[in-house]
């Protein structure tokens, strides 16, 4: 038996269900014990899940790191819990990090001196039984997940909406483009991007609340456009860079929408003069392009339109510009 390995904990694992006693003995002999000090990493995002862990005592948290270095905690594990068995069964890469919240002791399988390939060379029948149990385990969990989603569909839809919705404006986040929109583009699709002019002046003179209020008003304008058309997505790309994507929208229609959008922004009620601070009037820089016509490769088209938006804004803004991919006819 591997040093410090608990036979009862091993027998409880789905991966080892229905193994014969001699097979269980082999598994135990290829397990190891791991002492993990407080704040030590168990695994990190991107690592191959080449083993899994049974927590004998202590506490482990699993979390994801965001681009801004903030963290989203996903789960906490305490004594008796199994960590990473599903990832191990799939031969996947971890999509999160795990670290000890306190000094912890774990069983690991296989031990760090072994791999599943080396175990297969030793005991091919035992490893085949473990892999069969892995398939059965994955199938059962997938069925359970589907059942849970079906029984809680409205709840799942609300979580989906919240995951993609920008809390400050109610617009969709840019992540929706990569995860949902690009797979649903049809025929020709309009991409219209907008950046308010002189926005820093507004925020510096009136405070962030004035900027937030302005962005909410602009968001309402964008959502009203998609609502009046009957389809489309109103999105927030970055801090004050927003826009819309509309399916089945040709060049003539896109240009018209961009011009109307510019006029609506210009017609927004100005922020009135106050305490020697001048009145602030709204204008915007707008860049537009048409997927398929201006270029067929969406990511290049998107990035090019965004770059044109920023360069035009930096040159003084208050203009409507059309982006065409320079090498589209090559």
PDB file of C-alpha atoms in Angstrom:
ATOM      1  CA  UNK A   1       0.000   0.000   0.000  1.00  0.00           C
ATOM      2  CA  UNK A   2       1.256   3.495  -0.839  1.00  0.00           C
ATOM      3  CA  UNK A   3       2.477   5.334   2.196  1.00  0.00           C
ATOM      4  CA  UNK A   4      -0.355   6.981   4.110  1.00  0.00           C
ATOM      5  CA  UNK A   5      -3.042   5.828   1.650  1.00  0.00           C
ATOM      6  CA  UNK A   6      -6.514   5.200   3.039  1.00  0.00           C
ATOM      7  CA  UNK A   7      -7.977   2.006   1.513  1.00  0.00           C
ATOM      8  CA  UNK A   8     -11.553   2.971   2.413  1.00  0.00           C
ATOM      9  CA  UNK A   9     -11.214   6.313   0.561  1.00  0.00           C
ATOM     10  CA  UNK A  10      -9.865   4.517  -2.506  1.00  0.00           C
ATOM     11  CA  UNK A  11     -12.739   2.017  -2.640  1.00  0.00           C
ATOM     12  CA  UNK A  12     -15.309   4.848  -2.571  1.00  0.00           C
ATOM     13  CA  UNK A  13     -14.087   6.351  -5.854  1.00  0.00           C
ATOM     14  CA  UNK A  14     -16.241   5.935  -8.980  1.00  0.00           C
ATOM     15  CA  UNK A  15     -13.141   5.296 -11.063  1.00  0.00           C
ATOM     16  CA  UNK A  16     -12.393   2.167  -9.054  1.00  0.00           C
ATOM     17  CA  UNK A  17     -15.949   0.821  -8.806  1.00  0.00           C
ATOM     18  CA  UNK A  18     -16.287  -2.966  -9.260  1.00  0.00           C
ATOM     19  CA  UNK A  19     -12.528  -3.588  -9.394  1.00  0.00           C
ATOM     20  CA  UNK A  20     -11.412  -6.954  -8.053  1.00  0.00           C
ATOM     21  CA  UNK A  21      -9.446  -7.009  -4.811  1.00  0.00           C
ATOM     22  CA  UNK A  22      -6.134  -7.639  -6.580  1.00  0.00           C
ATOM     23  CA  UNK A  23      -6.855  -4.679  -8.872  1.00  0.00           C
ATOM     24  CA  UNK A  24      -7.664  -2.473  -5.883  1.00  0.00           C
ATOM     25  CA  UNK A  25      -4.407  -3.593  -4.287  1.00  0.00           C
ATOM     26  CA  UNK A  26      -2.537  -2.545  -7.433  1.00  0.00           C
ATOM     27  CA  UNK A  27      -4.258   0.875  -7.443  1.00  0.00           C
ATOM     28  CA  UNK A  28      -3.415   1.425  -3.788  1.00  0.00           C
ATOM     29  CA  UNK A  29       0.209   0.493  -4.417  1.00  0.00           C
ATOM     30  CA  UNK A  30       0.374   3.165  -7.124  1.00  0.00           C
ATOM     31  CA  UNK A  31      -1.217   5.904  -5.008  1.00  0.00           C
ATOM     32  CA  UNK A  32       0.791   8.404  -3.046  1.00  0.00           C
ATOM     33  CA  UNK A  33       0.314  10.892  -0.237  1.00  0.00           C
ATOM     34  CA  UNK A  34       0.834  14.625  -0.635  1.00  0.00           C
ATOM     35  CA  UNK A  35       1.287  17.194   2.126  1.00  0.00           C
ATOM     36  CA  UNK A  36       0.285  20.606   0.814  1.00  0.00           C
ATOM     37  CA  UNK A  37       1.214  23.615   2.968  1.00  0.00           C
ATOM     38  CA  UNK A  38      -1.187  26.541   3.319  1.00  0.00           C
ATOM     39  CA  UNK A  39      -1.323  28.801   0.197  1.00  0.00           C
ATOM     40  CA  UNK A  40       0.496  26.195  -1.923  1.00  0.00           C
ATOM     41  CA  UNK A  41      -0.825  25.456  -5.431  1.00  0.00           C
ATOM     42  CA  UNK A  42      -2.297  22.024  -6.119  1.00  0.00           C
ATOM     43  CA  UNK A  43      -2.654  22.727  -9.846  1.00  0.00           C
ATOM     44  CA  UNK A  44      -2.902  25.695 -12.203  1.00  0.00           C
ATOM     45  CA  UNK A  45      -4.912  26.642 -15.277  1.00  0.00           C
ATOM     46  CA  UNK A  46      -3.608  24.953 -18.412  1.00  0.00           C
ATOM     47  CA  UNK A  47      -1.922  22.015 -16.661  1.00  0.00           C
ATOM     48  CA  UNK A  48      -2.775  18.538 -17.937  1.00  0.00           C
ATOM     49  CA  UNK A  49      -4.973  16.622 -15.493  1.00  0.00           C
ATOM     50  CA  UNK A  50      -2.666  13.611 -15.251  1.00  0.00           C
ATOM     51  CA  UNK A  51      -3.824  12.577 -11.767  1.00  0.00           C
ATOM     52  CA  UNK A  52      -6.615  13.235  -9.283  1.00  0.00           C
ATOM     53  CA  UNK A  53      -6.743  13.869  -5.568  1.00  0.00           C
ATOM     54  CA  UNK A  54      -8.631  12.709  -2.475  1.00  0.00           C
ATOM     55  CA  UNK A  55      -8.549  15.253   0.353  1.00  0.00           C
ATOM     56  CA  UNK A  56      -7.932  13.506   3.678  1.00  0.00           C
ATOM     57  CA  UNK A  57      -7.820  16.677   5.793  1.00  0.00           C
ATOM     58  CA  UNK A  58      -7.521  20.403   5.283  1.00  0.00           C
ATOM     59  CA  UNK A  59      -9.298  22.661   2.792  1.00  0.00           C
ATOM     60  CA  UNK A  60      -8.709  23.378  -0.906  1.00  0.00           C
ATOM     61  CA  UNK A  61     -10.256  26.159  -2.954  1.00  0.00           C
ATOM     62  CA  UNK A  62     -10.646  26.197  -6.747  1.00  0.00           C
ATOM     63  CA  UNK A  63     -10.736  29.581  -8.471  1.00  0.00           C
ATOM     64  CA  UNK A  64     -10.298  31.403 -11.769  1.00  0.00           C
ATOM     65  CA  UNK A  65      -8.233  34.549 -12.303  1.00  0.00           C
ATOM     66  CA  UNK A  66      -9.700  37.357 -14.392  1.00  0.00           C
ATOM     67  CA  UNK A  67      -7.850  39.675 -16.755  1.00  0.00           C
ATOM     68  CA  UNK A  68      -7.855  42.406 -14.093  1.00  0.00           C
ATOM     69  CA  UNK A  69      -6.211  40.013 -11.563  1.00  0.00           C
ATOM     70  CA  UNK A  70      -9.436  39.622  -9.585  1.00  0.00           C
ATOM     71  CA  UNK A  71     -10.518  36.096  -8.674  1.00  0.00           C
ATOM     72  CA  UNK A  72     -13.769  34.146  -8.962  1.00  0.00           C
ATOM     73  CA  UNK A  73     -13.987  31.307  -6.457  1.00  0.00           C
ATOM     74  CA  UNK A  74     -15.687  28.251  -7.948  1.00  0.00           C
ATOM     75  CA  UNK A  75     -15.599  25.640  -5.185  1.00  0.00           C
ATOM     76  CA  UNK A  76     -14.166  24.636  -1.809  1.00  0.00           C
ATOM     77  CA  UNK A  77     -13.242  21.076  -0.869  1.00  0.00           C
ATOM     78  CA  UNK A  78     -12.967  19.613   2.621  1.00  0.00           C
ATOM     79  CA  UNK A  79     -12.026  16.250   4.123  1.00  0.00           C
ATOM     80  CA  UNK A  80     -13.310  13.308   2.097  1.00  0.00           C
ATOM     81  CA  UNK A  81     -13.859  15.239  -1.129  1.00  0.00           C
ATOM     82  CA  UNK A  82     -12.382  14.195  -4.462  1.00  0.00           C
ATOM     83  CA  UNK A  83     -10.720  16.878  -6.588  1.00  0.00           C
ATOM     84  CA  UNK A  84     -10.223  16.696 -10.338  1.00  0.00           C
ATOM     85  CA  UNK A  85     -11.489  13.177 -11.026  1.00  0.00           C
ATOM     86  CA  UNK A  86     -13.687  14.338 -13.924  1.00  0.00           C
ATOM     87  CA  UNK A  87     -10.829  16.257 -15.551  1.00  0.00           C
ATOM     88  CA  UNK A  88      -8.568  13.245 -15.030  1.00  0.00           C
ATOM     89  CA  UNK A  89     -11.116  10.911 -16.601  1.00  0.00           C
ATOM     90  CA  UNK A  90     -11.366  13.160 -19.672  1.00  0.00           C
ATOM     91  CA  UNK A  91      -7.637  13.661 -19.954  1.00  0.00           C
ATOM     92  CA  UNK A  92      -8.360  17.393 -20.035  1.00  0.00           C
ATOM     93  CA  UNK A  93      -6.457  20.504 -19.050  1.00  0.00           C
ATOM     94  CA  UNK A  94      -7.513  22.270 -15.871  1.00  0.00           C
ATOM     95  CA  UNK A  95      -9.470  25.472 -16.563  1.00  0.00           C
ATOM     96  CA  UNK A  96      -8.962  26.797 -13.034  1.00  0.00           C
ATOM     97  CA  UNK A  97      -6.429  26.973 -10.196  1.00  0.00           C
ATOM     98  CA  UNK A  98      -6.448  25.112  -6.889  1.00  0.00           C
ATOM     99  CA  UNK A  99      -4.633  26.032  -3.687  1.00  0.00           C
ATOM    100  CA  UNK A 100      -4.634  25.037  -0.036  1.00  0.00           C
ATOM    101  CA  UNK A 101      -6.461  27.340   2.367  1.00  0.00           C
ATOM    102  CA  UNK A 102      -4.758  25.531   5.230  1.00  0.00           C
ATOM    103  CA  UNK A 103      -2.187  22.778   5.610  1.00  0.00           C
ATOM    104  CA  UNK A 104      -3.752  19.830   3.793  1.00  0.00           C
ATOM    105  CA  UNK A 105      -3.051  16.144   3.196  1.00  0.00           C
ATOM    106  CA  UNK A 106      -4.187  14.355   0.048  1.00  0.00           C
ATOM    107  CA  UNK A 107      -4.064  10.983  -1.685  1.00  0.00           C
ATOM    108  CA  UNK A 108      -2.935  11.248  -5.306  1.00  0.00           C
ATOM    109  CA  UNK A 109      -3.474   8.744  -8.116  1.00  0.00           C
ATOM    110  CA  UNK A 110      -1.322   7.862  -9.785  1.00  0.00           C
ATOM    111  CA  UNK A 111       1.615   8.764  -7.586  1.00  0.00           C
ATOM    112  CA  UNK A 112       4.064  11.294  -9.030  1.00  0.00           C
ATOM    113  CA  UNK A 113       6.440   8.457  -9.958  1.00  0.00           C
ATOM    114  CA  UNK A 114       3.879   6.952 -12.354  1.00  0.00           C
ATOM    115  CA  UNK A 115       1.705   7.815 -15.338  1.00  0.00           C
ATOM    116  CA  UNK A 116      -1.347   6.049 -16.745  1.00  0.00           C
ATOM    117  CA  UNK A 117       0.810   4.857 -19.649  1.00  0.00           C
ATOM    118  CA  UNK A 118       3.316   3.261 -17.303  1.00  0.00           C
ATOM    119  CA  UNK A 119       0.480   1.662 -15.309  1.00  0.00           C
ATOM    120  CA  UNK A 120      -1.026   0.308 -18.532  1.00  0.00           C
ATOM    121  CA  UNK A 121       2.268  -1.412 -19.298  1.00  0.00           C
ATOM    122  CA  UNK A 122       2.212  -3.033 -15.860  1.00  0.00           C
ATOM    123  CA  UNK A 123      -1.456  -3.984 -15.574  1.00  0.00           C
ATOM    124  CA  UNK A 124      -3.335  -3.404 -18.868  1.00  0.00           C
ATOM    125  CA  UNK A 125      -6.518  -5.134 -17.672  1.00  0.00           C
ATOM    126  CA  UNK A 126      -6.741  -3.020 -14.529  1.00  0.00           C
ATOM    127  CA  UNK A 127      -6.181   0.201 -16.449  1.00  0.00           C
ATOM    128  CA  UNK A 128      -8.814  -0.833 -19.021  1.00  0.00           C
ATOM    129  CA  UNK A 129     -11.292  -1.339 -16.170  1.00  0.00           C
ATOM    130  CA  UNK A 130     -10.466   2.115 -14.781  1.00  0.00           C
ATOM    131  CA  UNK A 131     -10.920   3.720 -18.220  1.00  0.00           C
ATOM    132  CA  UNK A 132     -14.262   1.944 -18.660  1.00  0.00           C
ATOM    133  CA  UNK A 133     -15.378   3.286 -15.278  1.00  0.00           C
ATOM    134  CA  UNK A 134     -14.246   6.750 -16.412  1.00  0.00           C
ATOM    135  CA  UNK A 135     -16.529   6.541 -19.456  1.00  0.00           C
ATOM    136  CA  UNK A 136     -19.433   5.368 -17.304  1.00  0.00           C
ATOM    137  CA  UNK A 137     -18.767   8.170 -14.787  1.00  0.00           C
ATOM    138  CA  UNK A 138     -18.644  10.874 -17.488  1.00  0.00           C
ATOM    139  CA  UNK A 139     -21.819   9.589 -19.158  1.00  0.00           C
ATOM    140  CA  UNK A 140     -23.686   9.577 -15.850  1.00  0.00           C
ATOM    141  CA  UNK A 141     -22.586  13.089 -14.933  1.00  0.00           C
ATOM    142  CA  UNK A 142     -23.470  14.458 -18.367  1.00  0.00           C
ATOM    143  CA  UNK A 143     -26.950  12.944 -18.080  1.00  0.00           C
ATOM    144  CA  UNK A 144     -27.355  14.398 -14.590  1.00  0.00           C
ATOM    145  CA  UNK A 145     -26.242  17.820 -15.808  1.00  0.00           C
ATOM    146  CA  UNK A 146     -28.689  17.747 -18.721  1.00  0.00           C
ATOM    147  CA  UNK A 147     -31.493  16.760 -16.371  1.00  0.00           C
ATOM    148  CA  UNK A 148     -30.576  19.578 -13.977  1.00  0.00           C
ATOM    149  CA  UNK A 149     -30.520  22.113 -16.825  1.00  0.00           C
ATOM    150  CA  UNK A 150     -33.869  20.901 -18.186  1.00  0.00           C
ATOM    151  CA  UNK A 151     -35.523  21.051 -14.770  1.00  0.00           C
ATOM    152  CA  UNK A 152     -34.147  24.553 -14.083  1.00  0.00           C
ATOM    153  CA  UNK A 153     -34.276  26.079 -17.564  1.00  0.00           C
ATOM    154  CA  UNK A 154     -35.512  29.527 -16.524  1.00  0.00           C
ATOM    155  CA  UNK A 155     -32.832  29.719 -13.840  1.00  0.00           C
ATOM    156  CA  UNK A 156     -30.126  28.650 -16.303  1.00  0.00           C
ATOM    157  CA  UNK A 157     -31.295  31.224 -18.836  1.00  0.00           C
ATOM    158  CA  UNK A 158     -31.125  33.948 -16.191  1.00  0.00           C
ATOM    159  CA  UNK A 159     -27.572  32.912 -15.262  1.00  0.00           C
ATOM    160  CA  UNK A 160     -26.659  32.938 -18.956  1.00  0.00           C
ATOM    161  CA  UNK A 161     -28.064  36.437 -19.354  1.00  0.00           C
ATOM    162  CA  UNK A 162     -26.230  37.752 -16.297  1.00  0.00           C
ATOM    163  CA  UNK A 163     -22.935  36.227 -17.419  1.00  0.00           C
ATOM    164  CA  UNK A 164     -23.016  38.231 -20.644  1.00  0.00           C
ATOM    165  CA  UNK A 165     -24.751  41.422 -19.540  1.00  0.00           C
ATOM    166  CA  UNK A 166     -22.805  44.561 -18.617  1.00  0.00           C
ATOM    167  CA  UNK A 167     -24.132  45.601 -15.218  1.00  0.00           C
ATOM    168  CA  UNK A 168     -23.548  49.322 -15.772  1.00  0.00           C
ATOM    169  CA  UNK A 169     -25.476  49.729 -19.027  1.00  0.00           C
ATOM    170  CA  UNK A 170     -27.515  46.587 -19.636  1.00  0.00           C
ATOM    171  CA  UNK A 171     -25.661  46.102 -22.930  1.00  0.00           C
ATOM    172  CA  UNK A 172     -24.178  42.749 -23.889  1.00  0.00           C
ATOM    173  CA  UNK A 173     -20.496  42.247 -23.043  1.00  0.00           C
ATOM    174  CA  UNK A 174     -17.915  41.749 -25.771  1.00  0.00           C
ATOM    175  CA  UNK A 175     -17.434  38.131 -24.644  1.00  0.00           C
ATOM    176  CA  UNK A 176     -20.832  37.381 -26.160  1.00  0.00           C
ATOM    177  CA  UNK A 177     -19.311  37.960 -29.617  1.00  0.00           C
ATOM    178  CA  UNK A 178     -16.766  35.171 -29.250  1.00  0.00           C
ATOM    179  CA  UNK A 179     -19.102  32.790 -27.426  1.00  0.00           C
ATOM    180  CA  UNK A 180     -22.415  33.324 -29.214  1.00  0.00           C
ATOM    181  CA  UNK A 181     -22.680  35.923 -31.963  1.00  0.00           C
ATOM    182  CA  UNK A 182     -20.007  34.825 -34.431  1.00  0.00           C
ATOM    183  CA  UNK A 183     -21.695  31.452 -34.784  1.00  0.00           C
ATOM    184  CA  UNK A 184     -25.004  33.160 -35.580  1.00  0.00           C
ATOM    185  CA  UNK A 185     -23.939  35.698 -38.226  1.00  0.00           C
ATOM    186  CA  UNK A 186     -26.069  35.410 -41.351  1.00  0.00           C
ATOM    187  CA  UNK A 187     -25.654  36.699 -44.894  1.00  0.00           C
ATOM    188  CA  UNK A 188     -24.308  40.225 -44.576  1.00  0.00           C
ATOM    189  CA  UNK A 189     -24.017  41.606 -41.048  1.00  0.00           C
ATOM    190  CA  UNK A 190     -23.508  45.217 -39.973  1.00  0.00           C
ATOM    191  CA  UNK A 191     -20.927  46.125 -37.363  1.00  0.00           C
ATOM    192  CA  UNK A 192     -21.259  49.698 -36.092  1.00  0.00           C
ATOM    193  CA  UNK A 193     -18.906  50.977 -33.382  1.00  0.00           C
ATOM    194  CA  UNK A 194     -19.263  54.237 -31.453  1.00  0.00           C
ATOM    195  CA  UNK A 195     -16.987  56.178 -29.124  1.00  0.00           C
ATOM    196  CA  UNK A 196     -18.230  59.411 -27.478  1.00  0.00           C
ATOM    197  CA  UNK A 197     -16.066  62.448 -28.220  1.00  0.00           C
ATOM    198  CA  UNK A 198     -14.360  64.422 -25.414  1.00  0.00           C
ATOM    199  CA  UNK A 199     -15.690  61.986 -22.844  1.00  0.00           C
ATOM    200  CA  UNK A 200     -12.743  62.549 -20.517  1.00  0.00           C
ATOM    201  CA  UNK A 201     -13.661  66.225 -20.322  1.00  0.00           C
ATOM    202  CA  UNK A 202     -17.157  65.282 -19.176  1.00  0.00           C
ATOM    203  CA  UNK A 203     -15.872  62.890 -16.500  1.00  0.00           C
ATOM    204  CA  UNK A 204     -13.088  65.168 -15.293  1.00  0.00           C
ATOM    205  CA  UNK A 205     -15.404  68.188 -14.977  1.00  0.00           C
ATOM    206  CA  UNK A 206     -18.610  66.512 -13.756  1.00  0.00           C
ATOM    207  CA  UNK A 207     -17.428  63.278 -12.146  1.00  0.00           C
ATOM    208  CA  UNK A 208     -17.808  59.600 -12.967  1.00  0.00           C
ATOM    209  CA  UNK A 209     -21.529  59.676 -12.211  1.00  0.00           C
ATOM    210  CA  UNK A 210     -22.048  62.042 -15.171  1.00  0.00           C
ATOM    211  CA  UNK A 211     -20.108  59.640 -17.376  1.00  0.00           C
ATOM    212  CA  UNK A 212     -22.119  56.662 -16.128  1.00  0.00           C
ATOM    213  CA  UNK A 213     -25.383  58.505 -16.779  1.00  0.00           C
ATOM    214  CA  UNK A 214     -24.279  59.379 -20.307  1.00  0.00           C
ATOM    215  CA  UNK A 215     -23.348  55.769 -21.067  1.00  0.00           C
ATOM    216  CA  UNK A 216     -26.741  54.571 -19.853  1.00  0.00           C
ATOM    217  CA  UNK A 217     -28.449  57.030 -22.217  1.00  0.00           C
ATOM    218  CA  UNK A 218     -26.286  55.911 -25.130  1.00  0.00           C
ATOM    219  CA  UNK A 219     -27.022  52.277 -24.267  1.00  0.00           C
ATOM    220  CA  UNK A 220     -30.763  52.978 -24.433  1.00  0.00           C
ATOM    221  CA  UNK A 221     -30.283  54.531 -27.883  1.00  0.00           C
ATOM    222  CA  UNK A 222     -28.450  51.439 -29.148  1.00  0.00           C
ATOM    223  CA  UNK A 223     -31.007  49.037 -27.675  1.00  0.00           C
ATOM    224  CA  UNK A 224     -33.851  51.050 -29.203  1.00  0.00           C
ATOM    225  CA  UNK A 225     -32.218  50.757 -32.642  1.00  0.00           C
ATOM    226  CA  UNK A 226     -32.036  46.951 -32.448  1.00  0.00           C
ATOM    227  CA  UNK A 227     -35.535  46.830 -30.976  1.00  0.00           C
ATOM    228  CA  UNK A 228     -36.971  48.910 -33.825  1.00  0.00           C
ATOM    229  CA  UNK A 229     -35.206  46.771 -36.425  1.00  0.00           C
ATOM    230  CA  UNK A 230     -36.480  43.643 -34.727  1.00  0.00           C
ATOM    231  CA  UNK A 231     -33.140  41.915 -34.235  1.00  0.00           C
ATOM    232  CA  UNK A 232     -29.478  42.553 -33.476  1.00  0.00           C
ATOM    233  CA  UNK A 233     -27.165  42.926 -30.518  1.00  0.00           C
ATOM    234  CA  UNK A 234     -26.276  46.138 -28.667  1.00  0.00           C
ATOM    235  CA  UNK A 235     -22.875  45.724 -27.019  1.00  0.00           C
ATOM    236  CA  UNK A 236     -20.280  47.371 -24.818  1.00  0.00           C
ATOM    237  CA  UNK A 237     -16.812  46.631 -26.189  1.00  0.00           C
ATOM    238  CA  UNK A 238     -14.606  48.554 -23.750  1.00  0.00           C
ATOM    239  CA  UNK A 239     -15.153  51.303 -21.158  1.00  0.00           C
ATOM    240  CA  UNK A 240     -16.984  53.812 -23.399  1.00  0.00           C
ATOM    241  CA  UNK A 241     -16.737  52.050 -26.762  1.00  0.00           C
ATOM    242  CA  UNK A 242     -20.071  50.550 -27.687  1.00  0.00           C
ATOM    243  CA  UNK A 243     -21.930  49.454 -30.780  1.00  0.00           C
ATOM    244  CA  UNK A 244     -24.353  47.155 -32.524  1.00  0.00           C
ATOM    245  CA  UNK A 245     -24.234  44.058 -34.714  1.00  0.00           C
ATOM    246  CA  UNK A 246     -27.184  43.448 -37.034  1.00  0.00           C
ATOM    247  CA  UNK A 247     -27.732  40.404 -39.234  1.00  0.00           C
ATOM    248  CA  UNK A 248     -29.054  40.693 -42.800  1.00  0.00           C
ATOM    249  CA  UNK A 249     -27.974  44.321 -43.084  1.00  0.00           C
ATOM    250  CA  UNK A 250     -26.363  45.491 -46.342  1.00  0.00           C
ATOM    251  CA  UNK A 251     -24.012  48.431 -46.930  1.00  0.00           C
ATOM    252  CA  UNK A 252     -26.752  50.952 -47.718  1.00  0.00           C
ATOM    253  CA  UNK A 253     -28.723  50.080 -44.575  1.00  0.00           C
ATOM    254  CA  UNK A 254     -25.603  50.083 -42.409  1.00  0.00           C
ATOM    255  CA  UNK A 255     -24.533  53.511 -43.619  1.00  0.00           C
ATOM    256  CA  UNK A 256     -28.035  54.849 -42.961  1.00  0.00           C
ATOM    257  CA  UNK A 257     -28.110  53.442 -39.414  1.00  0.00           C
ATOM    258  CA  UNK A 258     -24.673  54.917 -38.685  1.00  0.00           C
ATOM    259  CA  UNK A 259     -25.815  58.367 -39.853  1.00  0.00           C
ATOM    260  CA  UNK A 260     -29.032  58.171 -37.835  1.00  0.00           C
ATOM    261  CA  UNK A 261     -27.072  57.077 -34.773  1.00  0.00           C
ATOM    262  CA  UNK A 262     -24.721  60.037 -35.134  1.00  0.00           C
ATOM    263  CA  UNK A 263     -27.674  62.439 -35.356  1.00  0.00           C
ATOM    264  CA  UNK A 264     -29.364  60.945 -32.300  1.00  0.00           C
ATOM    265  CA  UNK A 265     -26.178  61.287 -30.235  1.00  0.00           C
ATOM    266  CA  UNK A 266     -25.776  64.910 -31.354  1.00  0.00           C
ATOM    267  CA  UNK A 267     -29.401  65.577 -30.365  1.00  0.00           C
ATOM    268  CA  UNK A 268     -28.924  64.256 -26.824  1.00  0.00           C
ATOM    269  CA  UNK A 269     -29.729  66.814 -24.163  1.00  0.00           C
ATOM    270  CA  UNK A 270     -26.507  68.634 -23.253  1.00  0.00           C
ATOM    271  CA  UNK A 271     -25.147  68.612 -19.728  1.00  0.00           C
ATOM    272  CA  UNK A 272     -26.016  72.108 -18.556  1.00  0.00           C
ATOM    273  CA  UNK A 273     -23.459  74.648 -17.412  1.00  0.00           C
ATOM    274  CA  UNK A 274     -22.796  74.647 -13.684  1.00  0.00           C
ATOM    275  CA  UNK A 275     -20.410  76.411 -11.299  1.00  0.00           C
ATOM    276  CA  UNK A 276     -18.275  77.926 -14.034  1.00  0.00           C
ATOM    277  CA  UNK A 277     -18.221  74.613 -15.908  1.00  0.00           C
ATOM    278  CA  UNK A 278     -19.260  75.031 -19.541  1.00  0.00           C
ATOM    279  CA  UNK A 279     -22.189  73.219 -21.110  1.00  0.00           C
ATOM    280  CA  UNK A 280     -21.220  69.807 -22.534  1.00  0.00           C
ATOM    281  CA  UNK A 281     -22.656  68.791 -25.902  1.00  0.00           C
ATOM    282  CA  UNK A 282     -22.532  65.216 -27.111  1.00  0.00           C
ATOM    283  CA  UNK A 283     -21.005  64.038 -30.378  1.00  0.00           C
ATOM    284  CA  UNK A 284     -19.533  60.673 -31.322  1.00  0.00           C
ATOM    285  CA  UNK A 285     -17.005  59.025 -33.576  1.00  0.00           C
ATOM    286  CA  UNK A 286     -18.561  56.152 -35.493  1.00  0.00           C
ATOM    287  CA  UNK A 287     -16.891  53.407 -37.548  1.00  0.00           C
ATOM    288  CA  UNK A 288     -18.903  50.893 -39.533  1.00  0.00           C
ATOM    289  CA  UNK A 289     -18.264  47.889 -41.730  1.00  0.00           C
ATOM    290  CA  UNK A 290     -20.205  45.016 -43.288  1.00  0.00           C
ATOM    291  CA  UNK A 291     -19.216  41.417 -42.736  1.00  0.00           C
ATOM    292  CA  UNK A 292     -18.939  39.428 -45.960  1.00  0.00           C
ATOM    293  CA  UNK A 293     -18.865  42.488 -48.207  1.00  0.00           C
ATOM    294  CA  UNK A 294     -15.950  44.343 -46.611  1.00  0.00           C
ATOM    295  CA  UNK A 295     -14.211  41.127 -45.558  1.00  0.00           C
ATOM    296  CA  UNK A 296     -15.214  37.543 -44.757  1.00  0.00           C
ATOM    297  CA  UNK A 297     -12.838  36.915 -41.845  1.00  0.00           C
ATOM    298  CA  UNK A 298     -14.746  38.261 -38.848  1.00  0.00           C
ATOM    299  CA  UNK A 299     -11.919  38.735 -36.352  1.00  0.00           C
ATOM    300  CA  UNK A 300      -9.765  40.726 -38.785  1.00  0.00           C
ATOM    301  CA  UNK A 301     -12.791  42.797 -39.781  1.00  0.00           C
ATOM    302  CA  UNK A 302     -13.690  43.504 -36.153  1.00  0.00           C
ATOM    303  CA  UNK A 303     -10.140  44.454 -35.141  1.00  0.00           C
ATOM    304  CA  UNK A 304      -9.702  46.642 -38.205  1.00  0.00           C
ATOM    305  CA  UNK A 305     -12.940  48.510 -37.592  1.00  0.00           C
ATOM    306  CA  UNK A 306     -11.990  49.008 -33.941  1.00  0.00           C
ATOM    307  CA  UNK A 307      -8.555  50.374 -34.888  1.00  0.00           C
ATOM    308  CA  UNK A 308     -10.143  52.786 -37.370  1.00  0.00           C
ATOM    309  CA  UNK A 309     -12.575  53.955 -34.676  1.00  0.00           C
ATOM    310  CA  UNK A 310      -9.738  54.763 -32.270  1.00  0.00           C
ATOM    311  CA  UNK A 311      -7.506  56.473 -34.832  1.00  0.00           C
ATOM    312  CA  UNK A 312     -10.403  58.622 -36.078  1.00  0.00           C
ATOM    313  CA  UNK A 313     -11.358  59.530 -32.519  1.00  0.00           C
ATOM    314  CA  UNK A 314      -7.755  60.509 -31.707  1.00  0.00           C
ATOM    315  CA  UNK A 315      -7.679  62.735 -34.817  1.00  0.00           C
ATOM    316  CA  UNK A 316     -10.541  64.824 -33.467  1.00  0.00           C
ATOM    317  CA  UNK A 317     -13.521  62.544 -33.931  1.00  0.00           C
ATOM    318  CA  UNK A 318     -17.063  63.678 -34.683  1.00  0.00           C
ATOM    319  CA  UNK A 319     -16.941  61.719 -37.931  1.00  0.00           C
ATOM    320  CA  UNK A 320     -18.486  58.632 -39.519  1.00  0.00           C
ATOM    321  CA  UNK A 321     -15.959  56.353 -41.229  1.00  0.00           C
ATOM    322  CA  UNK A 322     -16.303  53.175 -43.247  1.00  0.00           C
ATOM    323  CA  UNK A 323     -13.813  50.360 -42.696  1.00  0.00           C
ATOM    324  CA  UNK A 324     -12.836  48.099 -45.591  1.00  0.00           C
ATOM    325  CA  UNK A 325     -10.176  45.448 -45.122  1.00  0.00           C
ATOM    326  CA  UNK A 326      -7.212  46.523 -47.254  1.00  0.00           C
ATOM    327  CA  UNK A 327      -6.290  43.030 -48.415  1.00  0.00           C
ATOM    328  CA  UNK A 328      -9.781  41.669 -49.057  1.00  0.00           C
ATOM    329  CA  UNK A 329      -9.234  41.328 -52.807  1.00  0.00           C
ATOM    330  CA  UNK A 330      -5.814  39.677 -52.546  1.00  0.00           C
TER     331      UNK A 330
END
